[in-house]
CSV table of C-alpha atoms in Angstrom, one decimal:
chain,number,residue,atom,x,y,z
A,1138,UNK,CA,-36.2,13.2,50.8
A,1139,UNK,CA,-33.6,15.6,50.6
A,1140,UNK,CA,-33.6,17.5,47.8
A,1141,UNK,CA,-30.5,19.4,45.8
A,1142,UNK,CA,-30.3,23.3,46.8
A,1143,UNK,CA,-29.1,25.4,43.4
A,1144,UNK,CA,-27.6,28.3,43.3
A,1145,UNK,CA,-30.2,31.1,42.2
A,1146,UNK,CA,-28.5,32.0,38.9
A,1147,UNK,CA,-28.2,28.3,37.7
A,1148,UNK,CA,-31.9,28.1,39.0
A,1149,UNK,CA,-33.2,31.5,36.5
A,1150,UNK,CA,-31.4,29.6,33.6
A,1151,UNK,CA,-33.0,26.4,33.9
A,1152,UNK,CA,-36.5,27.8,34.6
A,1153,UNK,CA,-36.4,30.4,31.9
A,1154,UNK,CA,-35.3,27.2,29.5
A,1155,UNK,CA,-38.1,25.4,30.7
A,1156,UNK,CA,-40.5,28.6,29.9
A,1157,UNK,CA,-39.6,29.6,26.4
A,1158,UNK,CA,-40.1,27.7,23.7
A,1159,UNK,CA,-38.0,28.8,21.3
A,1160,UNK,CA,-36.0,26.7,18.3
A,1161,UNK,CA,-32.7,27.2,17.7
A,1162,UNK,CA,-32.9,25.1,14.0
A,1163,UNK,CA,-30.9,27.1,11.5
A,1164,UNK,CA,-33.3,28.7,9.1
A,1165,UNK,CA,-32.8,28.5,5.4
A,1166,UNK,CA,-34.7,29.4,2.4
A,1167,UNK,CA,-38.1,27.2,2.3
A,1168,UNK,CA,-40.7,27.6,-0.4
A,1169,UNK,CA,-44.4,27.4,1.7
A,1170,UNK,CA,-46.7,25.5,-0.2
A,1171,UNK,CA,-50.7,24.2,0.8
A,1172,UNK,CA,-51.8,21.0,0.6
A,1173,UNK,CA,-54.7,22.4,-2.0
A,1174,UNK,CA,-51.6,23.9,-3.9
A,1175,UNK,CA,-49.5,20.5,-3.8
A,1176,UNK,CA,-52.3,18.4,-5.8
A,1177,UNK,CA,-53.0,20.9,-8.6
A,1178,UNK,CA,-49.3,21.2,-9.6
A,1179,UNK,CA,-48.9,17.2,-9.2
A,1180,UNK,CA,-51.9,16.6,-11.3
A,1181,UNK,CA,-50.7,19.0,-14.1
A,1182,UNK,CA,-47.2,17.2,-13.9
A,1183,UNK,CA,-47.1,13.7,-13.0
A,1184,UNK,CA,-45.6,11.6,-15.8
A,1185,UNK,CA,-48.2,9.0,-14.8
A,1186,UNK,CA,-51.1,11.4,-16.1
A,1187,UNK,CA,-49.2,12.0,-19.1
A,1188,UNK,CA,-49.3,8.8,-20.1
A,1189,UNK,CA,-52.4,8.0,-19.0
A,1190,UNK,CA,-53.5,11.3,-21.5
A,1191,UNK,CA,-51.7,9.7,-24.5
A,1192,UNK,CA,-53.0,6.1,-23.8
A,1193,UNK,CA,-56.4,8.1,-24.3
A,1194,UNK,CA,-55.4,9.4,-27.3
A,1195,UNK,CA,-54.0,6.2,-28.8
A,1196,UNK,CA,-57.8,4.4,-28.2
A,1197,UNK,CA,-59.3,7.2,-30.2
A,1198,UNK,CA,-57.0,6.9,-33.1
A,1199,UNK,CA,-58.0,3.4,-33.2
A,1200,UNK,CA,-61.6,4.6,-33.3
A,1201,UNK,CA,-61.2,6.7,-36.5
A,1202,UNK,CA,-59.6,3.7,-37.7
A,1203,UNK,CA,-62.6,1.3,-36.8
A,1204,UNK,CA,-64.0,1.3,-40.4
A,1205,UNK,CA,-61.2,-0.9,-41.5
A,1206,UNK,CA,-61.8,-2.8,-44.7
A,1207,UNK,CA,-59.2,-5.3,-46.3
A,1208,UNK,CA,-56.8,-3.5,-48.5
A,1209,UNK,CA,-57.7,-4.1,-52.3
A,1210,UNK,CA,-56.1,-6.5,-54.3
A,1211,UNK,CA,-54.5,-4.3,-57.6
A,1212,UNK,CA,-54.0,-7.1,-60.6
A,1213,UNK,CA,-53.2,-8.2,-64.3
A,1214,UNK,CA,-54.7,-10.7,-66.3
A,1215,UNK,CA,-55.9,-11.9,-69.8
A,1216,UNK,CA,-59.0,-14.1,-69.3
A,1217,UNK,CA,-59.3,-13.8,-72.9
A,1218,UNK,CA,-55.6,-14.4,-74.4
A,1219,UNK,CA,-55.5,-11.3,-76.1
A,1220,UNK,CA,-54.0,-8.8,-73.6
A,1221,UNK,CA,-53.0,-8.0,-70.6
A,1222,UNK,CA,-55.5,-5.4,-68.3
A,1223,UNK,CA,-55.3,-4.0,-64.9
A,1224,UNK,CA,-58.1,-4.7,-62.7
A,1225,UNK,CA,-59.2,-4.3,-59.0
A,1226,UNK,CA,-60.9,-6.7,-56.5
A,1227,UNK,CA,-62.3,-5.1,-53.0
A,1228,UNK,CA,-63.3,-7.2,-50.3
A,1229,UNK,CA,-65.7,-5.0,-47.6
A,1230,UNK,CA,-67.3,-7.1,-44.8
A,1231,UNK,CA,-71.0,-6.2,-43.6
A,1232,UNK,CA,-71.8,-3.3,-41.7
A,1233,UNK,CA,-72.1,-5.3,-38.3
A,1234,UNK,CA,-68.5,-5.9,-38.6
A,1235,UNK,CA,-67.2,-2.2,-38.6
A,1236,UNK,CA,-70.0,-1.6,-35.7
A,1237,UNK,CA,-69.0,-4.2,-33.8
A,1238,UNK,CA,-65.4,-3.1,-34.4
A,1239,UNK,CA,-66.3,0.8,-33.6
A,1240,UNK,CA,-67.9,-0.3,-30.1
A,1241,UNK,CA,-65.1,-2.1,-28.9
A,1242,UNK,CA,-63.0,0.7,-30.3
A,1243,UNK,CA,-65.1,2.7,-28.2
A,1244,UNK,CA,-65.1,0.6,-25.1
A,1245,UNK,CA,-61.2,0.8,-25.3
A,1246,UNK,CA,-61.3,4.7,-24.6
A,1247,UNK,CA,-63.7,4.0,-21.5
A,1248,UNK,CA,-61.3,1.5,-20.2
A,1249,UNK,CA,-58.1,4.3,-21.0
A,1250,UNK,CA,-60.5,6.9,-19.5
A,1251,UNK,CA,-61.1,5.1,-16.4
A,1252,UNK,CA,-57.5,3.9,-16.1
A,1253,UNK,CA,-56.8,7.6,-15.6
A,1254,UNK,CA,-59.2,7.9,-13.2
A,1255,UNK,CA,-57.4,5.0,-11.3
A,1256,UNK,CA,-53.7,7.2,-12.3
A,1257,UNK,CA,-55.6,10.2,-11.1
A,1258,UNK,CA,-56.7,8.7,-7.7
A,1259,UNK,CA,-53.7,7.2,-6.9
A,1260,UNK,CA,-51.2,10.6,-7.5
A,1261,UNK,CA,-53.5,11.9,-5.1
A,1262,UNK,CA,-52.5,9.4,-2.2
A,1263,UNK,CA,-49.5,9.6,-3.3
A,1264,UNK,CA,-49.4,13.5,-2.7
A,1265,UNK,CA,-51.1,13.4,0.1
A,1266,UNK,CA,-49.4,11.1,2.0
A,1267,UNK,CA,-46.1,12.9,1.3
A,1268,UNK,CA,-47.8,16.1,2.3
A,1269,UNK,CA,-48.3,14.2,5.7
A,1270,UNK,CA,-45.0,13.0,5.9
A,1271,UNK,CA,-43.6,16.4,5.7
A,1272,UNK,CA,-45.9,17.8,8.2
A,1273,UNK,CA,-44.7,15.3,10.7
A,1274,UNK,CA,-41.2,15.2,10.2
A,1275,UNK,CA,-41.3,19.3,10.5
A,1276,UNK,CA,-43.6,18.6,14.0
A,1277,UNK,CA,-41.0,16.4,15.0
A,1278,UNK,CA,-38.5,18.6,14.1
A,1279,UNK,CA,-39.7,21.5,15.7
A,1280,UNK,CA,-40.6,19.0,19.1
A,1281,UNK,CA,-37.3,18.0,19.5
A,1282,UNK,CA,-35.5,21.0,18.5
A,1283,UNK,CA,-37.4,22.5,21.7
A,1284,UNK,CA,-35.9,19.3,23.9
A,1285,UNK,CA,-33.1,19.9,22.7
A,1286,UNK,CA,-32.2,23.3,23.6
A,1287,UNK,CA,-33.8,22.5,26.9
A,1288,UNK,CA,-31.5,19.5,27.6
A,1289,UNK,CA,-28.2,21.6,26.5
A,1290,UNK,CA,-28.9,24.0,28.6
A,1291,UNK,CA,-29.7,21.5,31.6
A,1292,UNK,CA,-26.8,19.5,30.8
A,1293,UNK,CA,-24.1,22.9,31.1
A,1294,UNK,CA,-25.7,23.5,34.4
A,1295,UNK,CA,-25.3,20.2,35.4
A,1296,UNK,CA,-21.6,20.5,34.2
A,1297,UNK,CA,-21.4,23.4,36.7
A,1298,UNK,CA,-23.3,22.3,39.4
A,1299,UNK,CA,-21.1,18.9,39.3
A,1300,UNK,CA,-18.1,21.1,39.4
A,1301,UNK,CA,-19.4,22.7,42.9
A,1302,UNK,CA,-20.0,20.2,44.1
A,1303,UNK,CA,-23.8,20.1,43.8
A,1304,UNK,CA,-24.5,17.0,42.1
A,1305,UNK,CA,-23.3,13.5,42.0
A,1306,UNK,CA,-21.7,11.7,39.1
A,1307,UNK,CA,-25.0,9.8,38.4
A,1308,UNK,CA,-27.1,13.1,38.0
A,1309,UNK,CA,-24.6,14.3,35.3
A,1310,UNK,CA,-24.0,11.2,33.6
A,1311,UNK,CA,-27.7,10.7,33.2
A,1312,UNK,CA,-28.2,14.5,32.2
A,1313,UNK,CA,-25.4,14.0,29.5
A,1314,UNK,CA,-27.3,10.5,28.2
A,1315,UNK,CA,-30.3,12.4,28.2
A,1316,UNK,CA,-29.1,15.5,26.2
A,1317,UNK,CA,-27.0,13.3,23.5
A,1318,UNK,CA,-29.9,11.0,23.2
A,1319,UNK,CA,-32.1,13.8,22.1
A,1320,UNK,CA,-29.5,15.2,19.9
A,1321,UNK,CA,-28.9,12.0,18.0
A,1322,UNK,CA,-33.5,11.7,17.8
A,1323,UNK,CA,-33.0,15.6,16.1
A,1324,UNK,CA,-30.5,14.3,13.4
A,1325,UNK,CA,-32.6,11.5,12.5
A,1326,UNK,CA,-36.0,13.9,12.6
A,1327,UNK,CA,-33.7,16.5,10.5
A,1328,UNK,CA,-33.0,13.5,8.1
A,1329,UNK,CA,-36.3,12.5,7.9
A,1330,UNK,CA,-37.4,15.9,7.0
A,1331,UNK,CA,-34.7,16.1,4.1
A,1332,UNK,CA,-36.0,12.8,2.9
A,1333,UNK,CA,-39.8,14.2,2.9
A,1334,UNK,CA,-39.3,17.1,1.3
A,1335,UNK,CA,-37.4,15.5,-1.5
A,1336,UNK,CA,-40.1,12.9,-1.9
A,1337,UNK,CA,-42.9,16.3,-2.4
A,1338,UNK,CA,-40.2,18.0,-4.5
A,1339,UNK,CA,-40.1,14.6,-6.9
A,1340,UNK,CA,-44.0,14.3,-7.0
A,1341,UNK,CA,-44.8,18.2,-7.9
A,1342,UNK,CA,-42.1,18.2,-10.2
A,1343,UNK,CA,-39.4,20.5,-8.6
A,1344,UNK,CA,-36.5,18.3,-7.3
A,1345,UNK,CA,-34.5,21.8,-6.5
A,1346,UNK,CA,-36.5,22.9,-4.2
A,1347,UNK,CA,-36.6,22.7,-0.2
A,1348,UNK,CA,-40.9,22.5,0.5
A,1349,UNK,CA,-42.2,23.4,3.7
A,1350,UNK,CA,-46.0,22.8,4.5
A,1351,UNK,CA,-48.1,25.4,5.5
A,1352,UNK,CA,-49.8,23.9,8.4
A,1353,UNK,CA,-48.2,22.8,11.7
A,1354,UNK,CA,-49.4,19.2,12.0
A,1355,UNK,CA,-50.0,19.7,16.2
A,1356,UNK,CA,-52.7,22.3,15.6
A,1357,UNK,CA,-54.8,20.2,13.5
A,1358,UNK,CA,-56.2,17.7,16.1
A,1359,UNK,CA,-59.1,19.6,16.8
A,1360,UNK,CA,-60.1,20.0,13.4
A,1361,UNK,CA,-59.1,16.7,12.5
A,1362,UNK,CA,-61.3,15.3,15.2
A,1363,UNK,CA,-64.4,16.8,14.0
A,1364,UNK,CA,-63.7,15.9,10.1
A,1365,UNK,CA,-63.4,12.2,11.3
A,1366,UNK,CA,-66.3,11.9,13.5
A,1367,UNK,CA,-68.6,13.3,10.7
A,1368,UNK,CA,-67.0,11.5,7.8
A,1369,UNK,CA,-67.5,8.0,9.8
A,1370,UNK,CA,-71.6,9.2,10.8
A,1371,UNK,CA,-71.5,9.2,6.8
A,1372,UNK,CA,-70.5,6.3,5.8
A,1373,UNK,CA,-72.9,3.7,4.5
A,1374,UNK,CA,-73.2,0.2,6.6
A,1375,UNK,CA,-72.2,-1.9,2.9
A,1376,UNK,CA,-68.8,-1.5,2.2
A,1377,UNK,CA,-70.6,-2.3,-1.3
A,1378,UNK,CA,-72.3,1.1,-1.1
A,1379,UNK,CA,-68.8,2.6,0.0
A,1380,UNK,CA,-67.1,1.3,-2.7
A,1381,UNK,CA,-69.4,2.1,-5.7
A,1382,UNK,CA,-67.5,5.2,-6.7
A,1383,UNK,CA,-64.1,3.7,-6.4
A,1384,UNK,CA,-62.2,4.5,-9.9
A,1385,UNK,CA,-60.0,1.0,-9.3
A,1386,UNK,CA,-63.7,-0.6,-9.7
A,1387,UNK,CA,-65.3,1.0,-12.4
A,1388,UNK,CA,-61.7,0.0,-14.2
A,1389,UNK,CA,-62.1,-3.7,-13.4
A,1390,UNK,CA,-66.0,-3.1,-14.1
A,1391,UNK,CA,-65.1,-1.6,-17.7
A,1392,UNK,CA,-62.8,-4.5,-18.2
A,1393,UNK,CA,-65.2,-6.6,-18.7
A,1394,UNK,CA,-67.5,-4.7,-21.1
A,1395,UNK,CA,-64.6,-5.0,-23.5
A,1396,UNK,CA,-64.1,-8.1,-22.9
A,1397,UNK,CA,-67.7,-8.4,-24.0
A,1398,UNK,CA,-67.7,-6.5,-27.1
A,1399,UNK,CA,-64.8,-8.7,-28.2
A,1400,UNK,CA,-66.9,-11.8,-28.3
A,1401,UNK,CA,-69.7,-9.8,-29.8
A,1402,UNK,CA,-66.6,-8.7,-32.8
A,1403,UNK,CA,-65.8,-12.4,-33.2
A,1404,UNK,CA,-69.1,-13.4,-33.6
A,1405,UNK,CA,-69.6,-10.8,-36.4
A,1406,UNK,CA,-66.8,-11.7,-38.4
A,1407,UNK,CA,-68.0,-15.5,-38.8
A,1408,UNK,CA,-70.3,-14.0,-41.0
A,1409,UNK,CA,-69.8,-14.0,-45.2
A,1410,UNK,CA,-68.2,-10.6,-46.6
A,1411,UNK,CA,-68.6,-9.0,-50.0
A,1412,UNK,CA,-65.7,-9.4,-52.8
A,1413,UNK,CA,-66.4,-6.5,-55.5
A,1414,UNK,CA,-64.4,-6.4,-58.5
A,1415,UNK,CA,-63.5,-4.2,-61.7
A,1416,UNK,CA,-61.5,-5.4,-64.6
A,1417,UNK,CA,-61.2,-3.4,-68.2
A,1418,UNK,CA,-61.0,-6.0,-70.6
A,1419,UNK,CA,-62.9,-6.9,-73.8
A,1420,UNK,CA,-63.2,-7.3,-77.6
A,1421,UNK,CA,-63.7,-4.4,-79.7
A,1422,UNK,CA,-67.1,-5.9,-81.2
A,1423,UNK,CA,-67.9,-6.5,-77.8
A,1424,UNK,CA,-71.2,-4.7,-76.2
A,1425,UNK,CA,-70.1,-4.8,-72.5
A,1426,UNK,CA,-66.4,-2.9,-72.3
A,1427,UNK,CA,-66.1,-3.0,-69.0
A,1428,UNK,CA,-66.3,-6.1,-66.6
A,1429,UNK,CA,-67.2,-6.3,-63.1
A,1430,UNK,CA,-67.0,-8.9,-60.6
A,1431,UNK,CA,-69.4,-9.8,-57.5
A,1432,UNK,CA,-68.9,-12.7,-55.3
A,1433,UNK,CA,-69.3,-13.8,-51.6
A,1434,UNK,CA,-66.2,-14.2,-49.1
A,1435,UNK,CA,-67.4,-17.2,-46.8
A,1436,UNK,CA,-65.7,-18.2,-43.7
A,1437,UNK,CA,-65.3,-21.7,-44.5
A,1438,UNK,CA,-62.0,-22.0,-41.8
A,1439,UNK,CA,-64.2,-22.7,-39.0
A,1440,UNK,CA,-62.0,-23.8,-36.8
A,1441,UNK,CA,-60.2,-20.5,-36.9
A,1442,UNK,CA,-63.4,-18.7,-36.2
A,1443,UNK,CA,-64.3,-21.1,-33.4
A,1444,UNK,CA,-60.8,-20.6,-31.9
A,1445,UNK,CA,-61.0,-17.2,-31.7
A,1446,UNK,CA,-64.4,-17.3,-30.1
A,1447,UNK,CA,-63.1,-19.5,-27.0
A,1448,UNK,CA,-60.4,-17.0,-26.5
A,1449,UNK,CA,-62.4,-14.1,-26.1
A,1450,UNK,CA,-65.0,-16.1,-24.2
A,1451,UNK,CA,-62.4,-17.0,-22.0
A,1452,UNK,CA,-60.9,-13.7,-21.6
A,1453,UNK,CA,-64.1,-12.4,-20.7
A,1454,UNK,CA,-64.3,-14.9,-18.4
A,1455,UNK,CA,-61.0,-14.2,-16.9
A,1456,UNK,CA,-62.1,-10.3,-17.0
A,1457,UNK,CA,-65.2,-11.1,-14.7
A,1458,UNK,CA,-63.1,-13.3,-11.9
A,1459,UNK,CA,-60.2,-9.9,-12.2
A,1460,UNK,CA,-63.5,-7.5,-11.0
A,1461,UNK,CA,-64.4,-10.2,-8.4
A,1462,UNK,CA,-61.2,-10.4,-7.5
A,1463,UNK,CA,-61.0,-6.7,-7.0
A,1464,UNK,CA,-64.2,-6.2,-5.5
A,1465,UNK,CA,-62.9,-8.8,-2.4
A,1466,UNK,CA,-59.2,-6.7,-2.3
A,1467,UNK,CA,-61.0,-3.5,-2.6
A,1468,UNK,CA,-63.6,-4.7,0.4
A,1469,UNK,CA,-60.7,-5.9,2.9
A,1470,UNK,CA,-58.8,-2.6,2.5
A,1471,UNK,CA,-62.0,-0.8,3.0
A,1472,UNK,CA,-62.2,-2.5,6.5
A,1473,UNK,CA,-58.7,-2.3,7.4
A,1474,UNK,CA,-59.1,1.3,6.3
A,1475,UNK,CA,-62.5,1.7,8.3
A,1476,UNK,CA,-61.1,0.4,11.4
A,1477,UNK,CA,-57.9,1.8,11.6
A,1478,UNK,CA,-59.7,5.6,11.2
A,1479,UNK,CA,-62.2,4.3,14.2
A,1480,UNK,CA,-59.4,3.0,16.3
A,1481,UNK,CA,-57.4,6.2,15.9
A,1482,UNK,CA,-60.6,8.5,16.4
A,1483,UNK,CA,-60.8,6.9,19.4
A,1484,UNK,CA,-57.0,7.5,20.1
A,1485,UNK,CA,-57.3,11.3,19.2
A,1486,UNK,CA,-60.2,12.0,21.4
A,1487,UNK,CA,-58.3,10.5,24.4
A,1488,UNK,CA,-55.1,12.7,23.4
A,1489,UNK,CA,-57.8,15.3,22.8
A,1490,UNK,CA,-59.8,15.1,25.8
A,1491,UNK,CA,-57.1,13.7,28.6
A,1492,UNK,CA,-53.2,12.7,27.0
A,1493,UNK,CA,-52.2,16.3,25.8
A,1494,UNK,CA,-53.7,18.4,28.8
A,1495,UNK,CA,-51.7,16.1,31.0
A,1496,UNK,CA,-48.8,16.4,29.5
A,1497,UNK,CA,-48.9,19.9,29.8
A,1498,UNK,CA,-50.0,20.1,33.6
A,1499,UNK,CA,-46.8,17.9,33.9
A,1500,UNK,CA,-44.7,20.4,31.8
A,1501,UNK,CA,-46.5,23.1,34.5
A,1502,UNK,CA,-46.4,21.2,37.7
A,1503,UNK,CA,-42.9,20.0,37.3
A,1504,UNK,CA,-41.4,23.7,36.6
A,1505,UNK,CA,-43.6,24.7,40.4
A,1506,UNK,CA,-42.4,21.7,42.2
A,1507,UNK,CA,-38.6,22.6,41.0
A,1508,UNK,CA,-38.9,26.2,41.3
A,1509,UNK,CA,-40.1,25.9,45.0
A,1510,UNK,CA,-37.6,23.1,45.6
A,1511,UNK,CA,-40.2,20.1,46.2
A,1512,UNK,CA,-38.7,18.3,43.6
A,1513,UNK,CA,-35.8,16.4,42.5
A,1514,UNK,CA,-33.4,17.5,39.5
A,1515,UNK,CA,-33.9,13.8,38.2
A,1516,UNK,CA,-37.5,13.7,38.8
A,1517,UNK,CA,-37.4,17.0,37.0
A,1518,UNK,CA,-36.2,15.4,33.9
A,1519,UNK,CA,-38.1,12.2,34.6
A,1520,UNK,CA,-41.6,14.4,34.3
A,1521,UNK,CA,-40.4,16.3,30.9
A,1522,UNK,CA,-39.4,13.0,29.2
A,1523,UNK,CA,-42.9,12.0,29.9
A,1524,UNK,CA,-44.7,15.1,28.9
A,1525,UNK,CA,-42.8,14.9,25.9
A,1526,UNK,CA,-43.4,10.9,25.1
A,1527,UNK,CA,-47.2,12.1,25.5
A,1528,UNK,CA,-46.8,14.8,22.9
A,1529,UNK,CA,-44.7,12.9,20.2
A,1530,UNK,CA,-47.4,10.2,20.5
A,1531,UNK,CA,-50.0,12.9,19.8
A,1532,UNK,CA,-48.0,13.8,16.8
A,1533,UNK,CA,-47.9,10.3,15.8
A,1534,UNK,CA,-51.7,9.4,16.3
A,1535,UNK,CA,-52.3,12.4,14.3
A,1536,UNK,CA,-49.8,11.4,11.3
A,1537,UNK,CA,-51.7,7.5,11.9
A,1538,UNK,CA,-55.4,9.1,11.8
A,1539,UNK,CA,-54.7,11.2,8.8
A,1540,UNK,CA,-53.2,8.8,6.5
A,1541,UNK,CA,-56.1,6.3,7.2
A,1542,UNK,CA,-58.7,9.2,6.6
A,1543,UNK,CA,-56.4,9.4,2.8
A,1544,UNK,CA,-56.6,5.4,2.5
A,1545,UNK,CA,-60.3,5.4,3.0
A,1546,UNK,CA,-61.1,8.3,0.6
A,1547,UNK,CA,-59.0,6.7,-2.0
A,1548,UNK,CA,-61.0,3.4,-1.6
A,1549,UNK,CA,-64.2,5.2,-2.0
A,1550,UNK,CA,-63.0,7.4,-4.7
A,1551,UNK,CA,-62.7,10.9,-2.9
């Protein structure tokens, strides 16, 4: 094959593009911020933990308000026709009532306790994920700011080369497709960047700011590697075991003990209360003054009582199919979870190992081959497209692994 004989100054500007990697993305004022930094600010200021704070407080009110007796009933009467005197009647149920009431008051602020646990977890993922998503769209960004620059520069010498003569049509048009095809990818990876860094600006509370990670997401394979291979050598075989620290379970799992202690309430209510009354009233040659009354409030409604039993029996019921239920839903994303972070361990080693070396060799023998003229200004560009499909799919398995490592330690309640 014949191949294309460039001029030696066209020839330096290609091969020095090719050998420097630098970015020409304008720069503009970015405020660095860690992962480690990004939770502790979204934890002190999520909404979601507010209210999950308040709903805390709200159960314990209702605690101090457990001992609840009926309000007394303030009167006038004249049992003996003579006058009219104030008097007072109390009614106070036993003391297994206001127990009973105190522990479901109690089991309440579990339930809002774990619920923030479940708030807690989930801002987490939420921040972490987002983290992610910066990290990638700035890798990307970076990636194809570097193909970029490269391409522009291939595509003026093209320009030139076409003009003497050098090139046919088809070498520039496919130059020019190439270059404006890589330009349009930038725009989109530059507006996926935007969009990323205003969803970690929302989450830590600081919509005005423009966020930049502090870790380049290509230099983390390595680590990331290792981290996944010893947190899968870790896990237990049950996805039972897995899962018994998972705050969306002890929820469900706390559910039902109030669900519980409201049957055990009902049940103590059936029972009779004590009416108490005090009445001032009497006849001046009388030798009691004062009167008092004592009686016995019985539950003679029994069909209210009974009514009230069958509804919290069945919404304990329904409370123990709910943490079934999430037990199953909590098992199948464990799996999914578990298999994706096997399936792209197994991804990154090869990238690790074989994909990313390759890529680079092709970066390294293509640059040779061109220099020395044994190849083709097409297959040129043919061998840096591939090289650079290798590396964005390295930044992708990456991005994949990562954000099944964060599904997995949410499930298990890391």
């Amino acid at each position: 094959m014949k191949y294309l004989k460039l001029r030696s100054g066209v020839r330096f500007l290609l091969v020095l593009a090719l050998l420097l990697g630098f970015s020409f993305e304008a720069a503009r004022a970015q405020t660095i911020i860690s992962l480690d930094s990004a939770e502790a600010q979204t934890l002190r200021r999520h909404p979601r933990l507010r209210q999950s704070a308040q709903e805390i407080e709200e159960q314990r009110a209702l605690k101090r308000g457990s001992f609840a007796p009926a309000n007394p009933d303030f009167l006038f009467s004249a049992p003996t026709g003579e006058m009219w005197a104030p008097g007072v009647v109390q009614t106070i149920d036993l003391p297994n009532v206001y127990r009973r009431q105190r522990q479901v008051a109690q089991a309440g602020i579990t339930l809002a306790e774990r619920n923030r646990d479940v708030s807690r977890a989930a801002v987490l993922r939420d921040t972490r994920l987002a983290y992610l998503n910066l990290q990638f769209a700035e890798a990307q960004v970076r990636q194809l700011t570097y193909q970029d620059s490269l391409f522009r520069v291939l595509r003026l010498a093209t320009e030139r080369l076409f003009t003497a003569g050098e090139v046919t049509s088809l070498q520039r048009i496919s130059t020019d497709a190439e270059a404006r095809q890589v330009t349009v990818l930038l725009q989109q990876a530059t507006a996926d960047r935007q969009a990323a860094q205003r969803r970690l600006s929302l989450l830590l509370g600081r919509p005005a700011e423009a966020l930049a990670t502090s870790t380049d997401l290509s230099r983390t394979g390595a680590e990331l590697a290792q981290t996944g291979t010893a947190l899968l050598g870790a896990l237990p075989a049950e996805d039972s075991a897995a899962l018994v620290r998972s705050p969306t379970l002890a929820a469900a799992t706390q559910n039902v003990a109030l669900s519980q202690s409201g049957i055990s309430l009902v049940r103590a209510r059936r029972t009779p209360a004590l009416t108490v009354g005090y009445q001032n009233q009497a006849f001046e040659n009388s030798s009691l003054k004062s009167r008092f009354q004592f009686g016995v409030s019985v539950p003679v409604w029994f069909w209210t009582y009974r009514s009230q039993l069958q509804a919290a029996t069945a919404r304990s019921q329904a409370a123990g199919y709910q943490l079934q239920a999430q037990r199953l839903e909590l098992s199948s994303l464990y799996e999914q979870a578990l298999a994706d972070t096997r399936k792209f361990s197994t991804s990154l080693a090869y990238y690790e190992q074989t994909g990313l070396p390759q890529s680079r060799a092709i970066i390294s023998q293509s640059q040779r081959l061109f220099r020395a003229g044994e190849a083709s200004y097409l297959q040129l560009i043919l061998s840096l497209n591939q090289a650079f499909a290798i590396q964005n799919t390295y930044l992708t398995t990456i991005r994949d692994y990562r954000q099944a490592l964060v599904e997995l330690n949410y499930l298990r309640g890391e």
